[in-house]
PDB file of C-alpha atoms in Angstrom:
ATOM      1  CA  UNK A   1     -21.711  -6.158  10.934  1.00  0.00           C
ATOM      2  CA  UNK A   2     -24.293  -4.262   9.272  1.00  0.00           C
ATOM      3  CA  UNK A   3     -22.048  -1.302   8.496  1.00  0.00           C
ATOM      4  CA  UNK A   4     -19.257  -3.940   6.897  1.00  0.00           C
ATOM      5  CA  UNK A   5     -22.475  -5.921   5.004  1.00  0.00           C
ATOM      6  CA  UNK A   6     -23.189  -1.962   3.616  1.00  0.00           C
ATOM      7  CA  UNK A   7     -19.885  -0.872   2.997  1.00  0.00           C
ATOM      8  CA  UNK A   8     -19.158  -3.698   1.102  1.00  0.00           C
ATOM      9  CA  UNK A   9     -22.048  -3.852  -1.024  1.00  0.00           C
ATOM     10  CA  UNK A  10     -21.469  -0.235  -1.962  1.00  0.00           C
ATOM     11  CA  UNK A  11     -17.735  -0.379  -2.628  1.00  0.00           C
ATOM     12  CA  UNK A  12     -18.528  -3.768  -5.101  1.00  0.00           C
ATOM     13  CA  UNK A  13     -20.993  -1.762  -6.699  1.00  0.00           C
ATOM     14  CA  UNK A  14     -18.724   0.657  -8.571  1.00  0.00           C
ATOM     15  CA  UNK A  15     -16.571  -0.546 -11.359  1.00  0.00           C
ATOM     16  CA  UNK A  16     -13.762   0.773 -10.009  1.00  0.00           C
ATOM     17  CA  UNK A  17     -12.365  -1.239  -7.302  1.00  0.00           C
ATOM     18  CA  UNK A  18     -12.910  -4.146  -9.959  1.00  0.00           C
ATOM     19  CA  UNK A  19     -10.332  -2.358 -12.453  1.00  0.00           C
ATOM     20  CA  UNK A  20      -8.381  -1.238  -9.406  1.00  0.00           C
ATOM     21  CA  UNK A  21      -7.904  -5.020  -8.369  1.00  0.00           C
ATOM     22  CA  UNK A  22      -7.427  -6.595 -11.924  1.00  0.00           C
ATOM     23  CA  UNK A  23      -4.602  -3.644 -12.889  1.00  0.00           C
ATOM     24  CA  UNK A  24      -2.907  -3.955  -9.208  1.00  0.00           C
ATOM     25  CA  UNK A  25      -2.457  -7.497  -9.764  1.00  0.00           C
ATOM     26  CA  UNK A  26      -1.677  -7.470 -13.554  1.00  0.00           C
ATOM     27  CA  UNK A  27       0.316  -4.562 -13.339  1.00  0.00           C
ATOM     28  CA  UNK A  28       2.381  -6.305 -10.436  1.00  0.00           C
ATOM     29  CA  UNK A  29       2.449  -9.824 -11.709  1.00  0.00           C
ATOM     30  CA  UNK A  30       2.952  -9.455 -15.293  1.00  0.00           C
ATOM     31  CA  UNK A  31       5.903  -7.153 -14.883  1.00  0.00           C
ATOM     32  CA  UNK A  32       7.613 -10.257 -12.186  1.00  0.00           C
ATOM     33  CA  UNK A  33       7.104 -12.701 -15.070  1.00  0.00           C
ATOM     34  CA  UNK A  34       8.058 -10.520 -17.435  1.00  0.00           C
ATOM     35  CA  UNK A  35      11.847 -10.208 -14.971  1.00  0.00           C
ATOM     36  CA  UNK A  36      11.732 -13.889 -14.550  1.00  0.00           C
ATOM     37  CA  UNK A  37      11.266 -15.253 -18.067  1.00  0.00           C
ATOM     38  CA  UNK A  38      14.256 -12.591 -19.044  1.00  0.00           C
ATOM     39  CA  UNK A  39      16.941 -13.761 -16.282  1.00  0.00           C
ATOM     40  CA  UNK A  40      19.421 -16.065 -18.230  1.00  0.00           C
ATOM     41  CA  UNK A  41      20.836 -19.204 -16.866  1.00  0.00           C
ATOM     42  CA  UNK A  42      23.586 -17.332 -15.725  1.00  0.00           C
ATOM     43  CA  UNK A  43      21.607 -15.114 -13.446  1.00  0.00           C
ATOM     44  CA  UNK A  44      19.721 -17.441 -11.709  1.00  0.00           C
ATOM     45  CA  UNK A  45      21.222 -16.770  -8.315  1.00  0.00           C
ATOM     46  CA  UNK A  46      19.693 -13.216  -8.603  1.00  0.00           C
ATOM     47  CA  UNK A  47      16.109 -14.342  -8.707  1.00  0.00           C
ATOM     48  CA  UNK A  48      15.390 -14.548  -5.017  1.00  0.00           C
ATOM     49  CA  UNK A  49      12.074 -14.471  -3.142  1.00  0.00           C
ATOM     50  CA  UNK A  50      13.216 -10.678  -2.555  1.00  0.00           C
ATOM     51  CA  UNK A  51      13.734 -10.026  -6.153  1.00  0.00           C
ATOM     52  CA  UNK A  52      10.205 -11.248  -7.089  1.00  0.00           C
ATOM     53  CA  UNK A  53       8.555  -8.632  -5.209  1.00  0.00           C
ATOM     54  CA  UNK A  54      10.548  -5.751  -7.124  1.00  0.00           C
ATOM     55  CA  UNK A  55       6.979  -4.439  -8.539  1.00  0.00           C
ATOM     56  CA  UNK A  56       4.922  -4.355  -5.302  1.00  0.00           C
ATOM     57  CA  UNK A  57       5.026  -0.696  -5.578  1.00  0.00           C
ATOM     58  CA  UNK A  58       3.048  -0.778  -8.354  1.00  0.00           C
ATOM     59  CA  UNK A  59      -0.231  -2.346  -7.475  1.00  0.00           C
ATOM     60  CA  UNK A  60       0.800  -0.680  -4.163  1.00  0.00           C
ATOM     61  CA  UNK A  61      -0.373   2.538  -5.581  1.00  0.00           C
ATOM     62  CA  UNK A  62      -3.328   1.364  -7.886  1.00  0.00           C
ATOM     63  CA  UNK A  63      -4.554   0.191  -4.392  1.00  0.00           C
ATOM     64  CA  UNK A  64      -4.081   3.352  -2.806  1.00  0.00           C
ATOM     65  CA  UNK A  65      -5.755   5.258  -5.366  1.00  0.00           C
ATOM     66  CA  UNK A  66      -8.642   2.550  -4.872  1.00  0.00           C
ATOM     67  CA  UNK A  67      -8.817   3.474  -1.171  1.00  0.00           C
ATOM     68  CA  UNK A  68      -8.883   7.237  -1.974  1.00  0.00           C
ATOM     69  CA  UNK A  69     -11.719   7.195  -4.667  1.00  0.00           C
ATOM     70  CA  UNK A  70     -13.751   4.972  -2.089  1.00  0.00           C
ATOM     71  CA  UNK A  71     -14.061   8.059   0.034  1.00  0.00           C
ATOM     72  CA  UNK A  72     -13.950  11.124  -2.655  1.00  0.00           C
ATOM     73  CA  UNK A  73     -16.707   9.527  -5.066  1.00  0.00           C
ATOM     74  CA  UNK A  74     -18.995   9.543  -2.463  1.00  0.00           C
ATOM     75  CA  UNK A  75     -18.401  12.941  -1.113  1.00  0.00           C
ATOM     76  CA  UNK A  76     -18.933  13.984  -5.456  1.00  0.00           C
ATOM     77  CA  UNK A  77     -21.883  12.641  -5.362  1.00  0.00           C
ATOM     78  CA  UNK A  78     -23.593  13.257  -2.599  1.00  0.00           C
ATOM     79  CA  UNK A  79     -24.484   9.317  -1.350  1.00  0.00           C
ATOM     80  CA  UNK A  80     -22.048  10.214   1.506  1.00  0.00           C
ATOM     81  CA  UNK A  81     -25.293  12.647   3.044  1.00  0.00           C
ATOM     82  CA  UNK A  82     -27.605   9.440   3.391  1.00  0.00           C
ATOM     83  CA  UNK A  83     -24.285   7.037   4.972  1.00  0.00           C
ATOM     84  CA  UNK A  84     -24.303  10.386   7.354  1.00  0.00           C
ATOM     85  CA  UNK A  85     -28.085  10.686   7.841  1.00  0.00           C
ATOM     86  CA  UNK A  86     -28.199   6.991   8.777  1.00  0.00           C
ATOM     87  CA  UNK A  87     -25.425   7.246  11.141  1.00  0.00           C
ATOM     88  CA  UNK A  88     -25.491  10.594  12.886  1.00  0.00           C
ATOM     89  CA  UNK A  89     -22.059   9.932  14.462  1.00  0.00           C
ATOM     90  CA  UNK A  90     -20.055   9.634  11.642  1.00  0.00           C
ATOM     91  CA  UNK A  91     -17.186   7.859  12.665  1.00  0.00           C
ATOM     92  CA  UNK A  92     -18.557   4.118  13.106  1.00  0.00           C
ATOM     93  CA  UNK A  93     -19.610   3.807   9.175  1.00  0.00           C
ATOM     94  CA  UNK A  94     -15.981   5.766   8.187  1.00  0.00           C
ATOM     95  CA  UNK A  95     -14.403   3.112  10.171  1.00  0.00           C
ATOM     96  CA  UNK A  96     -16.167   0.525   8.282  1.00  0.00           C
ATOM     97  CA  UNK A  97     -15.640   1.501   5.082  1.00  0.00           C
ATOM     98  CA  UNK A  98     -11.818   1.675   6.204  1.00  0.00           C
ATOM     99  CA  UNK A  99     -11.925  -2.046   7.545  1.00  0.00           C
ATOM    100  CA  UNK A 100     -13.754  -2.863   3.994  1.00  0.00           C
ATOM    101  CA  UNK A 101     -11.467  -1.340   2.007  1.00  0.00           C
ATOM    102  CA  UNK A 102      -8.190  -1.660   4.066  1.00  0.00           C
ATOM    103  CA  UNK A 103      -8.960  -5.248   3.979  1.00  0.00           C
ATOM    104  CA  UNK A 104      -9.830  -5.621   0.426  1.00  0.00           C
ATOM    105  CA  UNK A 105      -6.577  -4.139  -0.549  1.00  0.00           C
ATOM    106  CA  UNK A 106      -4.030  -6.163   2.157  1.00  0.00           C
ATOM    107  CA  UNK A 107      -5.672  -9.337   0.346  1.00  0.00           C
ATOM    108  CA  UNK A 108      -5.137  -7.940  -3.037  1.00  0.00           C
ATOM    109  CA  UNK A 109      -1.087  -7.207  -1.531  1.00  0.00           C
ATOM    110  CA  UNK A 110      -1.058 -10.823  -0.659  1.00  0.00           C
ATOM    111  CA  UNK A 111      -2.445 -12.335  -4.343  1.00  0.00           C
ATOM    112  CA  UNK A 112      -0.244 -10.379  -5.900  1.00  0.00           C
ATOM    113  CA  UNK A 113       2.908 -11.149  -3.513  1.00  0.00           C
ATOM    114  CA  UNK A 114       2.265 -14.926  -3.502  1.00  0.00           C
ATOM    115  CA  UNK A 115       1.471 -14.893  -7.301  1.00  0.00           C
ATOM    116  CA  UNK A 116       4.737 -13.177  -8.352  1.00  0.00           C
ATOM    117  CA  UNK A 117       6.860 -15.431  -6.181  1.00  0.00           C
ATOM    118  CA  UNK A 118       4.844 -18.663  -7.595  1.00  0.00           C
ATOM    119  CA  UNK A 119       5.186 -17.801 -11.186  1.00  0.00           C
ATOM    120  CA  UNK A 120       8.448 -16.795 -11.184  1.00  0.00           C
ATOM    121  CA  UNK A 121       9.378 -20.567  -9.416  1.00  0.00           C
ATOM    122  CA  UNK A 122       7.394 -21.549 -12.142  1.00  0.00           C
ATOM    123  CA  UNK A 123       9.374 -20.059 -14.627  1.00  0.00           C
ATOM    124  CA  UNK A 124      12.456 -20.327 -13.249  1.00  0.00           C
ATOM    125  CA  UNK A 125      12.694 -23.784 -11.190  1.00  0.00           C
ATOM    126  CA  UNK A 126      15.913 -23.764 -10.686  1.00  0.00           C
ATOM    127  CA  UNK A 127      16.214 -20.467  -9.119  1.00  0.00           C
ATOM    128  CA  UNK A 128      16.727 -20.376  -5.571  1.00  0.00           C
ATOM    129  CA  UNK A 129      13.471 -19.468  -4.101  1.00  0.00           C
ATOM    130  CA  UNK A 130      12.804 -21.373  -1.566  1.00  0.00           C
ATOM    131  CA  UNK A 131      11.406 -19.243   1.719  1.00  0.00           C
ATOM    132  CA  UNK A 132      13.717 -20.480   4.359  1.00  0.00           C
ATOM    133  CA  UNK A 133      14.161 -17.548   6.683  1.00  0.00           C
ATOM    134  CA  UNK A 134      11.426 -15.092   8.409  1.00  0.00           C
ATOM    135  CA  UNK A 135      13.651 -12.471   6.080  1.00  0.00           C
ATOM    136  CA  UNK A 136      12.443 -14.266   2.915  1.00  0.00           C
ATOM    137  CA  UNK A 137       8.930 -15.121   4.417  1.00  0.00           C
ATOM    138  CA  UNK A 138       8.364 -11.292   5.133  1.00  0.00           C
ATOM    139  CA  UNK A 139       9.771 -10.616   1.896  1.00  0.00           C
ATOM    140  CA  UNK A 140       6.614 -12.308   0.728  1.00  0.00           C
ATOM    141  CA  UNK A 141       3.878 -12.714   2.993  1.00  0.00           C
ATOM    142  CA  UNK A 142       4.402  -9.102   4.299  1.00  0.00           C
ATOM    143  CA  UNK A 143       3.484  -7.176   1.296  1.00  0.00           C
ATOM    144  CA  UNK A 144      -0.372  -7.495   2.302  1.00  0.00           C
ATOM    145  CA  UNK A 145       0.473  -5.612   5.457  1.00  0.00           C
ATOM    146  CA  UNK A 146       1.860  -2.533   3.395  1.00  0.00           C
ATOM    147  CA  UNK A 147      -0.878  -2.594   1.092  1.00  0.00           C
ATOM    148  CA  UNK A 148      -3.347  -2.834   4.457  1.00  0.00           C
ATOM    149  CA  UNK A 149      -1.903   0.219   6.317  1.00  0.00           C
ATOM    150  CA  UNK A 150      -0.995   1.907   2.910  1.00  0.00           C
ATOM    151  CA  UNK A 151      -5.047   1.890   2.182  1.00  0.00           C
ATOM    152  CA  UNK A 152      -5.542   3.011   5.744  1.00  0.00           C
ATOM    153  CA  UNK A 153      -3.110   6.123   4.808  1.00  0.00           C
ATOM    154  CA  UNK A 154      -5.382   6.672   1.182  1.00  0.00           C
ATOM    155  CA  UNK A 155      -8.809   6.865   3.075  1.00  0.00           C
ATOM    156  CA  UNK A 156      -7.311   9.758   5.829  1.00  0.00           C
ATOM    157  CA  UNK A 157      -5.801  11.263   2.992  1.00  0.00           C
ATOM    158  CA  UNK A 158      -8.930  11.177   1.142  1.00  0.00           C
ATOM    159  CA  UNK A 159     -11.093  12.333   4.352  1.00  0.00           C
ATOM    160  CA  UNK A 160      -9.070  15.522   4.598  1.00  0.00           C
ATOM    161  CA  UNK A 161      -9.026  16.595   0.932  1.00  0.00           C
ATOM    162  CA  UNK A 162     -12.090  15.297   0.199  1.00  0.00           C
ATOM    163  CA  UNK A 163     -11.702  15.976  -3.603  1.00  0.00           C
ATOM    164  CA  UNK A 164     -10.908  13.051  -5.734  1.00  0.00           C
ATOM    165  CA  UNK A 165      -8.106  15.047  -8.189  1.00  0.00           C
ATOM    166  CA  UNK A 166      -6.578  16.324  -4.988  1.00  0.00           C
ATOM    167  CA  UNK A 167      -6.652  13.977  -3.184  1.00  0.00           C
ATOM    168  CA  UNK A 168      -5.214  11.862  -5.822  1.00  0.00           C
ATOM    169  CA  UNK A 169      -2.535  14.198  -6.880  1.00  0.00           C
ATOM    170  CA  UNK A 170      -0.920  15.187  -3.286  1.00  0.00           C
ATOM    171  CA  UNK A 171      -1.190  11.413  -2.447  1.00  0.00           C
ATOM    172  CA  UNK A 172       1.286  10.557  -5.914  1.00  0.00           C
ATOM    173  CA  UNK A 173       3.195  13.984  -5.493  1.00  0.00           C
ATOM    174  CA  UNK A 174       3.782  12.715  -2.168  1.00  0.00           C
ATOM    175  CA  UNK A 175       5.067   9.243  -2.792  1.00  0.00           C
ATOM    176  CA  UNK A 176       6.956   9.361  -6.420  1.00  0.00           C
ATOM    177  CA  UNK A 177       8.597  12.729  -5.691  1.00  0.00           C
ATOM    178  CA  UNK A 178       8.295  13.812  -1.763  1.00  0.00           C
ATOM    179  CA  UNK A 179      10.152  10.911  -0.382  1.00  0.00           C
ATOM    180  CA  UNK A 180      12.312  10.638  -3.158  1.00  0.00           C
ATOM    181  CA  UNK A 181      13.600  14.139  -2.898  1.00  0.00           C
ATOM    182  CA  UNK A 182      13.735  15.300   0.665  1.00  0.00           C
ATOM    183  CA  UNK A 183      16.330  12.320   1.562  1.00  0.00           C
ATOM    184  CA  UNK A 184      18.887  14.483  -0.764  1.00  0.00           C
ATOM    185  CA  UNK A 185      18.807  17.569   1.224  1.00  0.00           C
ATOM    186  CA  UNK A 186      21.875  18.244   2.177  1.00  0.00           C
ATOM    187  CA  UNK A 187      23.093  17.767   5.832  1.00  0.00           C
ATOM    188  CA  UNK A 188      19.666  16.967   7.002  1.00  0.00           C
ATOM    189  CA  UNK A 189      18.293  14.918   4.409  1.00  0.00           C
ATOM    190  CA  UNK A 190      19.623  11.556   5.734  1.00  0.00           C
ATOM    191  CA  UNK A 191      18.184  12.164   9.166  1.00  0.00           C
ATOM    192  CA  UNK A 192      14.444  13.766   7.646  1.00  0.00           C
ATOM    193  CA  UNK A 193      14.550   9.885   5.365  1.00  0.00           C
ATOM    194  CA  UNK A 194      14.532   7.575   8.793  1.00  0.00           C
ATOM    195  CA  UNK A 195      11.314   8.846   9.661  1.00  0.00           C
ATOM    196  CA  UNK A 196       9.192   9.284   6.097  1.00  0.00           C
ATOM    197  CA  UNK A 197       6.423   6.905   6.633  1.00  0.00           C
ATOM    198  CA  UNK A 198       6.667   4.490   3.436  1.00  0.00           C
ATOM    199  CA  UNK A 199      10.594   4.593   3.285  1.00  0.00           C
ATOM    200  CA  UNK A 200      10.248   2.806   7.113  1.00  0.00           C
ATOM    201  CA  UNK A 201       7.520   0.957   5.690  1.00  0.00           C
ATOM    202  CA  UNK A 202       9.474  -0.470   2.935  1.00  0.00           C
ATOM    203  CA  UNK A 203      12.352  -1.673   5.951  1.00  0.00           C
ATOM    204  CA  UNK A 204       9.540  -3.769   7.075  1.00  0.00           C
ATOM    205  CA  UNK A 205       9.626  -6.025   3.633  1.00  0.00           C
ATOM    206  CA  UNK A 206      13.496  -5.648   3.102  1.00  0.00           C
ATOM    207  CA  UNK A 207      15.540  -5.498   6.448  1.00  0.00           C
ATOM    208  CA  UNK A 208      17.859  -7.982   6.276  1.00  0.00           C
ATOM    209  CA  UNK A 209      17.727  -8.273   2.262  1.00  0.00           C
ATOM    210  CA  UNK A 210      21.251  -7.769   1.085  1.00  0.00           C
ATOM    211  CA  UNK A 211      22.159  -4.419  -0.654  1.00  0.00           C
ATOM    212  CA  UNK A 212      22.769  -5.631  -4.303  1.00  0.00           C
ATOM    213  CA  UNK A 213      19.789  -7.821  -4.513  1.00  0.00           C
ATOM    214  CA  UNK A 214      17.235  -6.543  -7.424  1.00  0.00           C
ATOM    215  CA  UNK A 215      14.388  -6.806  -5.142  1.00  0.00           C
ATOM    216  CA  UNK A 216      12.948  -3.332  -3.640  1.00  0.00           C
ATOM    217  CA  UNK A 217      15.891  -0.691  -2.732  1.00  0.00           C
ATOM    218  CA  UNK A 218      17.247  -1.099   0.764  1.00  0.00           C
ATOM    219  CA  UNK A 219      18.325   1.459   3.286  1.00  0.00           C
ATOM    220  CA  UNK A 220      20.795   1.059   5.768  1.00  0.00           C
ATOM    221  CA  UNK A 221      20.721   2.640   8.820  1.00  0.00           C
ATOM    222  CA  UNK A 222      16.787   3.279   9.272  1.00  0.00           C
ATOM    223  CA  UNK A 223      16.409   3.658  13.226  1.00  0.00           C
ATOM    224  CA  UNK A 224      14.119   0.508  13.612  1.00  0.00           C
ATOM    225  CA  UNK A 225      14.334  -3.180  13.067  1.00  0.00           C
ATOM    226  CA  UNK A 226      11.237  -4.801  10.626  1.00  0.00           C
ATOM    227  CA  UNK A 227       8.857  -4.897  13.369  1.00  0.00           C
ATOM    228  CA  UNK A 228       9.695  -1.631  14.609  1.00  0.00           C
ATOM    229  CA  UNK A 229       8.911  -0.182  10.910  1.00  0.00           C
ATOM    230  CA  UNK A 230       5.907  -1.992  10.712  1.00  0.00           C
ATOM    231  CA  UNK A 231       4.547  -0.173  13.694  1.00  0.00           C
ATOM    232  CA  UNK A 232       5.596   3.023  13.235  1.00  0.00           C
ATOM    233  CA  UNK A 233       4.125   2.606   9.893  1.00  0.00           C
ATOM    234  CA  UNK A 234       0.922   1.803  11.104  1.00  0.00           C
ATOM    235  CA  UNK A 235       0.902   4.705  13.946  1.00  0.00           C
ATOM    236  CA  UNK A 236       1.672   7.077  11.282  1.00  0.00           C
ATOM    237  CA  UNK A 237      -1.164   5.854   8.636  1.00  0.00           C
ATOM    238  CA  UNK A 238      -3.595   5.581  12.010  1.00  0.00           C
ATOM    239  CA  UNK A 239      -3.004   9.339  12.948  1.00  0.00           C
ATOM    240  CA  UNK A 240      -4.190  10.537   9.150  1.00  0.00           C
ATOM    241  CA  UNK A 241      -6.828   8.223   9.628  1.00  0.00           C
ATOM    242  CA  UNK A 242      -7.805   9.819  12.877  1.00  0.00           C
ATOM    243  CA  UNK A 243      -7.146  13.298  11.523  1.00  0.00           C
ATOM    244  CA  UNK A 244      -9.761  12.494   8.702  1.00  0.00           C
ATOM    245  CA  UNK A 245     -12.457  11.178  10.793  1.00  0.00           C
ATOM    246  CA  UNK A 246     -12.100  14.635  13.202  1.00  0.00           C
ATOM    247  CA  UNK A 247     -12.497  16.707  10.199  1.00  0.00           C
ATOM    248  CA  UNK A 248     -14.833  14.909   8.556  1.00  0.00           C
ATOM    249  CA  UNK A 249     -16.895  14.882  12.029  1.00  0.00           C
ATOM    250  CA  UNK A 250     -16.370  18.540  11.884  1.00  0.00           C
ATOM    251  CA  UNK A 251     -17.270  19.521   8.498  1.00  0.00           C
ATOM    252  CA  UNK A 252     -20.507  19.519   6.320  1.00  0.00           C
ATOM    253  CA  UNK A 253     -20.694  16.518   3.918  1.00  0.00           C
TER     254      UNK A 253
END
C-alpha cells in the first residue's frame, strides 16, 4: 500500500495526467455530443448505445500517452534512481505505478463511456438507447477495460524505450498506421489482422454490433468471441509489460 500511496502522490503531482484526463474526456465527449446534437429526426434509429462510443479511440490514446510519460519523465529526470534506490528490486514499485496508472486510466475509459452515452440520451431522448443486451452493456461499460489494459500496453512500451519522443512516436506509428496497414497485405494480410492486439481488442466492445452501425468499425471473422478478445488482449499487453520490467531490471536507470 505504501508503493500505491507513493505512486500516486507522484503521478498527481505533475500537470500532466491532469491535462491528460480533462482532454481524454473532452476530446471524447464533446465530439459524441457534437454527433448527437447533429443526427436529424430522421436518423434517430442510428444513434445507438454503440454509436455513442464512436470516439473512444480518442481519449483512448491521450490515455496511453498518459501511461507512457508516467514512466519516460521519470527516467528524464532522474527521480526514477531514488524509486530504484528505495526499492532495490525494481519490479514491486514498476508494478505499482502500473496498478496506479492502469487504474487511473480504465476509470477515466469509464467517465468518458458513461458520459457520452448519457449526454447523447440527453440530447436525443427519443433515440433508442436503452442498454438491453450484454452486447449494448459491453458496448458501454467495457470501454474502461480497453483503456485499463491499453495503459498496461503504454507503461511496457515505455519501459523498453525508455525515451519519452520514442516511446511516444512508435506507440502512435504503431496504432494509427501499423494496424491500419498490415491488414491490406495481400494474401496474408487478413490472417496477420486476427491477431494485432487492439484490432482483437476492439472485438471485445463491438462483437455482435451490426456492420452498418456508426459506432467503432467491426470485423468479421476475428478468431475469438468478446471474451476471448478481451483476454488475449490482456495476455498480449501483460507480456510487454513483463518484457519492460526484465529490461528495466536489467538495465541502468
Amino acid at each position: 500500500m505504501t508503493l500505491l500511496t507513493v505512486e500516486r502522490i507522484k503521478l498527481f503531482s505533475t500537470r500532466s495526467p491532469w491535462w491528460c484526463m480533462i482532454i481524454a474526456v473532452a476530446l471524447t465527449v464533446g465530439l459524441t455530443a457534437i454527433f448527437s446534437a447533429a443526427t436529424t429526426s430522421d436518423d434517430l434509429d442510428s444513434l445507438t448505445p454503440a454509436t455513442t462510443q464512436f470516439a473512444y479511440n480518442f481519449g483512448l490514446v491521450v490515455m496511453m500517452v498518459m501511461a507512457a510519460l508516467a514512466v519516460t519523465t521519470e527516467y528524464r529526470f532522474g527521480t526514477i534512481r531514488s524509486t530504484f534506490l528505495a526499492v532495490p528490486g525494481r519490479t514491486p514499485a514498476l508494478l505499482a505505478k502500473t496498478v496506479v496508472v492502469a487504474g487511473l486510466a480504465g476509470i477515466v475509459g469509464e467517465i468518458t463511456a458513461i458520459a457520452s452515452w448519457a449526454l447523447a440520451k440527453v440530447i436525443q431522448p427519443d433515440a433508442p438507447l436503452a442498454l438491453d443486451t450484454s452486447q449494448e452493456y459491453r458496448n458501454v461499460f467495457g470501454v474502461g477495460l480497453i483503456y485499463l489494459l491499453a495503459a498496461v500496453f503504454a507503461i511496457g512500451l515505455a519501459l523498453l524505450i525508455r525515451h519519452t519522443a520514442g516511446a511516444v512516436v512508435i506507440m502512435l506509428v504503431y496504432l494509427f498506421l501499423a494496424e491500419s496497414l498490415l491488414p491490406v497485405i495481400p494474401r496474408i494480410g487478413d490472417h496477420i489482422q486476427d491477431w494485432l492486439p487492439f484490432i482483437v481488442g476492439n472485438n471485445f466492445i463491438v462483437a455482435g454490433q451490426s456492420e452498418v452501425s456508426d459506432g467503432p468499425p467491426v470485423i468479421e471473422g476475428l478468431p475469438f468471441g468478446p471474451w476471448g478478445s478481451l483476454v488475449y488482449f490482456a495476455v498480449v499487453c501483460l507480456v510487454l509489460l513483463a518484457a519492460g520490467l526484465v529490461a528495466a531490471k536489467r538495465r541502468d536507470a
